[in-house]
XYZ file of C-alpha atoms in Angstrom:
470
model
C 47.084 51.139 33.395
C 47.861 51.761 37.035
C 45.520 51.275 40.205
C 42.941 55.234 39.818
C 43.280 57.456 42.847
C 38.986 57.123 43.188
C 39.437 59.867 45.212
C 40.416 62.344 42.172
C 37.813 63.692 40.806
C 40.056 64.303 37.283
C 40.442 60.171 36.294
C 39.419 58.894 32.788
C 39.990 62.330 30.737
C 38.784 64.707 33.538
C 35.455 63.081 34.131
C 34.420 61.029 37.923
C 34.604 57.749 37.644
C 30.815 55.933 36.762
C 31.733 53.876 39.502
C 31.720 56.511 41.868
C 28.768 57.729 40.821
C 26.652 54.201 41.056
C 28.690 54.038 44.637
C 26.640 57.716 45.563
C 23.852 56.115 43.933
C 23.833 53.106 46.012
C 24.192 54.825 48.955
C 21.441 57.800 48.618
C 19.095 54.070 47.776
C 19.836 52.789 51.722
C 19.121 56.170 52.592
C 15.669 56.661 51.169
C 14.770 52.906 51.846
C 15.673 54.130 55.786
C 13.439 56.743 55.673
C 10.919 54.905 55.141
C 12.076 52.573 57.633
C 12.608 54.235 60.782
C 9.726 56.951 59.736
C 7.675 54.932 62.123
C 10.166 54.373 64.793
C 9.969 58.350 65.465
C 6.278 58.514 64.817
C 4.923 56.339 66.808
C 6.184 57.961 70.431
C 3.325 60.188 68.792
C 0.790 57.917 67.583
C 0.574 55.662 70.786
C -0.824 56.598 74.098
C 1.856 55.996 76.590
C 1.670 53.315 79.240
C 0.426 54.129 82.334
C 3.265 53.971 84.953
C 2.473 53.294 89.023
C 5.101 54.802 90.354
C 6.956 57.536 88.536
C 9.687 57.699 90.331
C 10.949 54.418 89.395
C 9.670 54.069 86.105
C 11.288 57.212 84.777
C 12.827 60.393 85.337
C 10.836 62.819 87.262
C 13.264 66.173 86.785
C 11.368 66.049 83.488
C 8.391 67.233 82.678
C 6.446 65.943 79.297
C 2.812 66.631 77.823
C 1.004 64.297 76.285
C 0.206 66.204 73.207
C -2.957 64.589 70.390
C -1.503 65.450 66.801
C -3.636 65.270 63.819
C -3.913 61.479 63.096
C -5.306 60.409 66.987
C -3.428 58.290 68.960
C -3.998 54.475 69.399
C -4.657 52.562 72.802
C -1.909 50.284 71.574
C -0.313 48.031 74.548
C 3.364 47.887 74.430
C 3.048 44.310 73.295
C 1.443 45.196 70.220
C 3.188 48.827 69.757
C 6.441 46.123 69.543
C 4.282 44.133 66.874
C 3.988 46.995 64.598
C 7.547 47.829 64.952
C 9.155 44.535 64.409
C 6.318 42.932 61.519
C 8.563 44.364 59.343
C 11.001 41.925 59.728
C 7.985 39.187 59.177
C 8.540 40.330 55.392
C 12.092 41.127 55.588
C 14.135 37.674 55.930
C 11.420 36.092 52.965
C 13.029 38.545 50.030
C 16.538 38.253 50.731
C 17.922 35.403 49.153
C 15.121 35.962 45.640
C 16.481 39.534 45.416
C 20.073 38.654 45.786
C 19.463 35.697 43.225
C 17.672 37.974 40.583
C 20.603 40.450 41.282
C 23.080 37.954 40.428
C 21.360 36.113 37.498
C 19.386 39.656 36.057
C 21.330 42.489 37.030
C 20.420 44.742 40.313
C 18.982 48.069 38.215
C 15.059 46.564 38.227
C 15.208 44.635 41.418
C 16.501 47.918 43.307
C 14.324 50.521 41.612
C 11.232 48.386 42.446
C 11.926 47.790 46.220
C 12.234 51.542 45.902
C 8.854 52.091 44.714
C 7.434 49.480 46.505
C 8.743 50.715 49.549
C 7.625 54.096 48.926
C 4.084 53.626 47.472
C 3.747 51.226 50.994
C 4.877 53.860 53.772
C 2.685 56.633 51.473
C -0.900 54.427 52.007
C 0.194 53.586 55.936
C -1.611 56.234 57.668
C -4.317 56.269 56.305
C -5.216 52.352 56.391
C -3.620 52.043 60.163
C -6.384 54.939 61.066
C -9.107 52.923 59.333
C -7.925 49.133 59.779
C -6.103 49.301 63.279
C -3.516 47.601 64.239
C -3.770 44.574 62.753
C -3.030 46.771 58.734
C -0.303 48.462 60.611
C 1.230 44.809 60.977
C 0.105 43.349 57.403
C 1.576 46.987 55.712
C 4.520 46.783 57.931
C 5.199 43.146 56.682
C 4.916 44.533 52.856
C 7.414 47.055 53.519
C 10.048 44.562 54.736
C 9.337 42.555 51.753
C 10.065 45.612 49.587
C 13.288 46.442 51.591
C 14.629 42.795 51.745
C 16.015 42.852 48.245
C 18.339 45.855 48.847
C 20.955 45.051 50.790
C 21.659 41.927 48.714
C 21.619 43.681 45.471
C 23.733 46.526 46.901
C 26.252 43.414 47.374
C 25.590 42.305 44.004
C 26.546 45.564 42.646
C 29.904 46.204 44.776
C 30.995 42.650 43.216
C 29.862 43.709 39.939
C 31.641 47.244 39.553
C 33.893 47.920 42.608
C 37.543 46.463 42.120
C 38.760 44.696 45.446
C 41.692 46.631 46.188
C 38.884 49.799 46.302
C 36.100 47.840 48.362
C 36.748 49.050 51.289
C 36.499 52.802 50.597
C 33.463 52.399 48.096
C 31.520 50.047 50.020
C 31.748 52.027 53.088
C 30.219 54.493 51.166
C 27.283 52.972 49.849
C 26.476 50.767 53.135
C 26.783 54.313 54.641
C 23.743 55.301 53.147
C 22.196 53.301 55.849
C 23.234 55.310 58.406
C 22.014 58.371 56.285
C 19.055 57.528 56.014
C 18.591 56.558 59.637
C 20.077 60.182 60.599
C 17.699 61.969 58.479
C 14.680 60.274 59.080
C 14.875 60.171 63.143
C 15.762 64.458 62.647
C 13.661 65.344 60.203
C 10.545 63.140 61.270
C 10.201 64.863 64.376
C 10.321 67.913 62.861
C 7.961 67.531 60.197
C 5.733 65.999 62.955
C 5.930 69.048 65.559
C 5.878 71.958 62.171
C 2.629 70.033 60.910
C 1.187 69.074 64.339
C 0.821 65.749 62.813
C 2.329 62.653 62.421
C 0.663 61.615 59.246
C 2.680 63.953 57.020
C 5.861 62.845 57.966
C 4.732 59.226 55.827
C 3.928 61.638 53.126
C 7.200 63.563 53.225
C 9.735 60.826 52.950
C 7.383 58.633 50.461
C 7.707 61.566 48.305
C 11.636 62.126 48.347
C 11.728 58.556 47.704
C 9.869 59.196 44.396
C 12.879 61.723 43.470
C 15.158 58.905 43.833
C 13.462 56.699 41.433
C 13.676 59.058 38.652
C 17.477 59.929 39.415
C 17.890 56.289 39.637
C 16.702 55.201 36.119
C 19.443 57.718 34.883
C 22.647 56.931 37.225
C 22.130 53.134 38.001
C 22.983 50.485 35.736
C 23.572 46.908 36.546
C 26.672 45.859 34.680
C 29.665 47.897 33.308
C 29.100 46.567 30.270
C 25.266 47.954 29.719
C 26.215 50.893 30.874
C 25.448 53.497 28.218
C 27.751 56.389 29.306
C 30.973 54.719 30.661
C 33.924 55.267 28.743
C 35.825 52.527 27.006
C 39.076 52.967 29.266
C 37.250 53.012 32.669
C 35.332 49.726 31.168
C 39.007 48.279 30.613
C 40.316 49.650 33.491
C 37.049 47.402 35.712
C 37.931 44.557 33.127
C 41.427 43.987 34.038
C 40.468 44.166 38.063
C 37.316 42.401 38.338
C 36.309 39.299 38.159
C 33.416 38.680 36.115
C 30.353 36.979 37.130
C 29.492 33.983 35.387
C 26.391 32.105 34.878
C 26.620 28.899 37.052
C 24.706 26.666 38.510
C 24.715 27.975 42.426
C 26.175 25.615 44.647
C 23.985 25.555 47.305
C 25.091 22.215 49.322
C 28.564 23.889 49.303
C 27.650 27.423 50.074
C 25.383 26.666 53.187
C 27.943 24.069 54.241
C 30.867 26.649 54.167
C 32.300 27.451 57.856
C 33.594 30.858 57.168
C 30.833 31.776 55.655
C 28.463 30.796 58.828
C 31.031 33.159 60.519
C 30.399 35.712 58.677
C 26.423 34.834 59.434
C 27.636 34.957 63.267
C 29.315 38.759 63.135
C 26.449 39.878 61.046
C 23.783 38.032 63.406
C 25.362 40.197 66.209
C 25.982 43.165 64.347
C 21.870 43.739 63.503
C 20.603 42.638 67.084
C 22.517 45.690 68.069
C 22.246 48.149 65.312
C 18.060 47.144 65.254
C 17.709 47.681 69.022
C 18.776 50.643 68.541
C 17.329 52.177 65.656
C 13.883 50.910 66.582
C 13.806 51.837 70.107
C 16.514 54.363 70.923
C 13.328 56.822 70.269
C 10.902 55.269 72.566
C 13.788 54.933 75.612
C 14.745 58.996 74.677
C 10.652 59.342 75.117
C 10.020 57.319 78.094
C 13.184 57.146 80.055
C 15.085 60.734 79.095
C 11.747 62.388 78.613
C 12.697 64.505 75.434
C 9.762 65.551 73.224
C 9.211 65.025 69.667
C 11.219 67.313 67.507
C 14.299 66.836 70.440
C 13.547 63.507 70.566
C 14.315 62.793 66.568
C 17.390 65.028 66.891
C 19.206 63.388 70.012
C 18.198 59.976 68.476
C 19.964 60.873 65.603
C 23.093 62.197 66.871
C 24.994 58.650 67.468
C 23.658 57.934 63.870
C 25.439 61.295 62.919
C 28.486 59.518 64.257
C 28.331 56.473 63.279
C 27.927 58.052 59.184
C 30.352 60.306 59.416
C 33.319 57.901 61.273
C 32.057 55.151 58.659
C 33.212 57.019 55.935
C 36.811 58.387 57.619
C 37.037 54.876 58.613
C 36.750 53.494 55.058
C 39.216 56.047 53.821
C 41.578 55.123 56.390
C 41.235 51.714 56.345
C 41.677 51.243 52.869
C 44.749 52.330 53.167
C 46.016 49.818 55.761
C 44.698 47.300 54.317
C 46.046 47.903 50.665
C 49.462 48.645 52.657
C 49.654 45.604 54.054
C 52.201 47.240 56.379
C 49.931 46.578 59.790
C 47.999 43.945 59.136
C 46.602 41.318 56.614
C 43.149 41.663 55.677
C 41.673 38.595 57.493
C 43.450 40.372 60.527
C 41.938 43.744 59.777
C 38.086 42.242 59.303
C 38.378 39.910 62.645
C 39.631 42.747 65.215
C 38.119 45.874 63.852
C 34.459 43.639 63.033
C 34.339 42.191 66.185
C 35.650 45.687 68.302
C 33.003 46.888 66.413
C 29.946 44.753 67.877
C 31.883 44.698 71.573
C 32.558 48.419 71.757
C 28.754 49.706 70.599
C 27.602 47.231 72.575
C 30.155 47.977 76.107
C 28.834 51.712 75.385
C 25.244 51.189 75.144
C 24.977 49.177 78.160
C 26.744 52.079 80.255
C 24.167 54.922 78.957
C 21.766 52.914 81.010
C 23.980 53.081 84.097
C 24.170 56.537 83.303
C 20.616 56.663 84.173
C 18.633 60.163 83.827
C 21.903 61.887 82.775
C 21.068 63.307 79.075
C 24.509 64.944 78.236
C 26.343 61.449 78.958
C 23.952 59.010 77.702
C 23.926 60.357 74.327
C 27.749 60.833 74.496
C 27.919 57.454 75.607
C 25.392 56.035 72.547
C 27.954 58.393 69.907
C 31.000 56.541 71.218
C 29.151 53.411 71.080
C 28.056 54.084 67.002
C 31.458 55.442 66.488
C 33.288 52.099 67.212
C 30.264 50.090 65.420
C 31.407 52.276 62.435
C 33.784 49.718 62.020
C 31.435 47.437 60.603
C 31.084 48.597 57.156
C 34.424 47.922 55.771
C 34.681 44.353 57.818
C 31.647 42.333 57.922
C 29.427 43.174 54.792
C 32.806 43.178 52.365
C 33.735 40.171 53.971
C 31.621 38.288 51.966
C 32.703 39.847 48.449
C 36.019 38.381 50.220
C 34.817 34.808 50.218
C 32.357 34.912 46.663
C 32.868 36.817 43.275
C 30.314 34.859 41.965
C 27.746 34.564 44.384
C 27.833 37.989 46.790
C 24.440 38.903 46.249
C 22.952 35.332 47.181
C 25.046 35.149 50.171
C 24.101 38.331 51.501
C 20.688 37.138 50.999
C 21.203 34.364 53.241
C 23.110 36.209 55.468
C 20.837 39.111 56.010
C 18.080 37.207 56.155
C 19.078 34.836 59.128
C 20.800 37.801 60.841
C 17.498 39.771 60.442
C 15.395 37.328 62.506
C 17.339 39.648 65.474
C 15.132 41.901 64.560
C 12.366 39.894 65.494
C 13.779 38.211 67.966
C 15.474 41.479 69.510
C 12.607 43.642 69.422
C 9.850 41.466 70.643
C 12.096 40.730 73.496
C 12.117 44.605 74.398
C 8.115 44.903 73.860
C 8.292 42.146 76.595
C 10.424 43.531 78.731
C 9.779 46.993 79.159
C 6.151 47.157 79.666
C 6.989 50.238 82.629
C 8.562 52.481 81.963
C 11.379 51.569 84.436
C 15.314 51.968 83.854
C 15.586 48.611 85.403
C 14.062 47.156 82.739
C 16.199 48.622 79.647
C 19.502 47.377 81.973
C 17.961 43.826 81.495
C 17.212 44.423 77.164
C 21.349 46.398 77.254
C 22.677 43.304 78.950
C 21.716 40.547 76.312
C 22.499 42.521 73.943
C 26.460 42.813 75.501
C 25.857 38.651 75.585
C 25.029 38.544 72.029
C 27.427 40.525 70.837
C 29.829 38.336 72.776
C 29.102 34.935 71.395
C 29.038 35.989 68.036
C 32.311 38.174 68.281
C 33.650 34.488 69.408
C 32.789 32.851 66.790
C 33.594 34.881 64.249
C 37.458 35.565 65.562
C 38.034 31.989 65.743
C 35.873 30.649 61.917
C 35.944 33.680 59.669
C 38.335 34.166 56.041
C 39.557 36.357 53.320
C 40.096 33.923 50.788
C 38.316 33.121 47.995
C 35.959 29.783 48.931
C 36.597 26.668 46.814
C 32.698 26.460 45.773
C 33.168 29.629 43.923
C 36.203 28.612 41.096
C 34.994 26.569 37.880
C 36.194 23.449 37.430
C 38.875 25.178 34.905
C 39.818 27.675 37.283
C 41.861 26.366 40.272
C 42.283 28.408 44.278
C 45.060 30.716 43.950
């Protein structure tokens, strides 16, 4: 049987491929899991009483008039210090799950491990409000941390599943669409928290709201999602051939850890990732609070502009995927390894370049945000280089390594974020230049080291000693 169009919807007797529709299935997962995620990133312009500033004219822009407006809930007299703590404790719990969840992926099978970060995440961001308001700060932190332990699993086991089902000559196109969900997720949550927060007056319900949806997922999920082609109860016996032939299966081995952590193109791939998240986390946490204090937009704006270089960067990711799949199956432009270096690393320079001129831009609303949509249309890029890189390197291991991976390249998001709760303590454009221009240095370094260490080949650690490197 010949390589399936995937993008027919008549393949295998006139039905969509199953692996199409745990592909959706993985991708509406990152979405609700960022929902939940960047729920508070919106809210809390709302929740927090802004910092006092001693001279407006230089710590924002004064051609813009805001109200500081109480919604239901009260606002806390957080510092910026500890508004940054609440934002980036999620990342406390975060890097711990990583490498567990992608193990129990690989060993177990993904179908529990996701469905319970799902609920965990969910039943978390639904109890939030109402301990922050009685506990303070200091629950906001400990509930924040729980939710990045529920969350850490996910991206790992999304790996563990694109291995599992996803043929390699198709990752490309499908795992651009289920990594897309992040950006999803982030779109709908930054537009539709604001606007749940200014139609209810409070910023309580939008917790409620997206806990909820998640809820809906959880049911479709025990339905659609199953963790191996094989225990699949509804796939039919020629697409299970068909993902026979053109996978390679997983077997149970003893991980080679020495080998794995010792394994230069995959601390390359660590590198472009590493860069990739101190970008992509600046942003989604605090692209909000700068569109608040800097650009002066209001809540249910504020949610809708933020949003609109995520709108970008979804819809390019999947055009890109499309597209690229096709080059690199062609073979005509460029080889693979080719493909992943230029187009990952242009796609941690350019967001990056474009970012740090929306600052120069300074109170200018029309080109900052066209600036930030350029910016997320190049890092768009991304999702069919760096995270299908390492299904490149592992058949056996993906959802481990991604573990690893995400965890170490998530410590940007502490890292990252605490060093913008330091630095922008005024409200002042001057300071945001200073957080736009490491992140153009980080992106930098890594971009270096990932052009000159990365690979497409299959890594020696993964073959059995009866299998030998093709």
């Amino acid at each position: 049987m010949g390589k399936c169009n995937i993008l027919s919807c008549y393949c295998y007797c006139g039905k969509i491929p199953l692996r199409l529709v745990l592909v959706i299935m993985l991708h509406l997962a990152l979405q609700n899991c960022y929902n939940l995620r960047v729920v508070l990133n919106v809210a809390i312009v709302e929740m927090v009483e802004p910092p006092e500033s001693t001279n407006i004219s230089e710590s924002a822009c004064p051609q813009y008039e805001t109200v500081n407006i109480v919604r239901e809930g009260g606002k806390f007299p957080w510092p910026r210090n500890t508004e940054a703590l609440v934002l980036y404790a999620f990342f406390f719990g975060y890097i711990l799950s990583h490498v567990p969840g992608g193990w129990l992926a690989d060993k177990y099978g993904g179908r529990y491990v996701l469905g319970m970060s799902v609920f965990a995440s969910a039943l978390v961001t639904s109890i939030f409000p109402y301990f922050t308001i009685k506990g303070g700060h200091w629950v906001a932190v400990t509930l924040r941390a729980l939710l990045g332990l529920a969350q850490g699993p996910i991206l790992p086991t999304v790996s563990s599943f694109v291995s599992t089902w996803v043929p390699s000559f198709e990752r490309t196109l499908l795992g651009g669409i289920a990594y897309g969900g992040t950006n999803l997720g982030t779109i709908l949550g930054s537009i539709f928290t604001g606007i749940i927060i200014e139609a209810s007056d409070s910023w309580k319900m939008a917790f409620y709201v997206w806990s909820s949806l998640a809820c809906v997922y959880i049911i479709l999920h025990l339905f659609f999602v199953f963790s191996f082609p094989s225990t699949h109860p509804f796939l039919p016996e020629e697409e299970l051939e068909y993902l026979k032939k053109h996978i390679v299966v997983k077997r149970s081995l003893k991980t080679p850890w020495k080998a794995i952590l010792s394994n230069v193109p995959y601390w390359a791939n660590i590198a472009g990732q590493f860069g990739h998240n101190y970008i992509f986390f600046t942003l989604v946490t605090y692209l909000p609070t700068y569109m608040k204090e800097i650009l002066q937009f209001e809540i249910s704006k504020n949610g809708l502009y933020s949003a609109v270089p995520f709108i970008a960067l979804w819809s390019c990711s999947i055009i890109l995927s499309i597209t690229g799949n096709y080059i690199v199956n062609s073979m005509k432009f460029m080889s693979p390894l080719a493909f992943s270096r230029f187009f990952g690393t242009f796609s941690n320079l350019g967001a990056a370049g474009f970012s740090l001129a929306a600052v120069y831009v300074g109170c200018s609303r029309g080109w900052a945000i066209g600036l930030y949509v350029a910016g997320m249309c190049i890092k768009a890029f991304y999702y069919m280089t760096l995270p299908t890189n390492i299904n490149e390197l592992s058949k056996n291991y993906g959802g481990i390594m991604f573990g690893i991976c995400n965890g170490i390249s998530a410590l940007s998001g502490i890292f990252g974020n605490a060093l913008v709760g330091a630095l922008t303590k005024n409200k002042r454009l001057g300071e945001w230049k200073i957080v736009f221009w490491i992140n153009f240095g980080v992106a930098v370094v890594t971009s270096i080291i990932y052009i000159l260490w990365s690979s497409s080949e299959r890594q020696p650690f993964d073959y059995e000693e009866e299998e030998s490197p093709q």
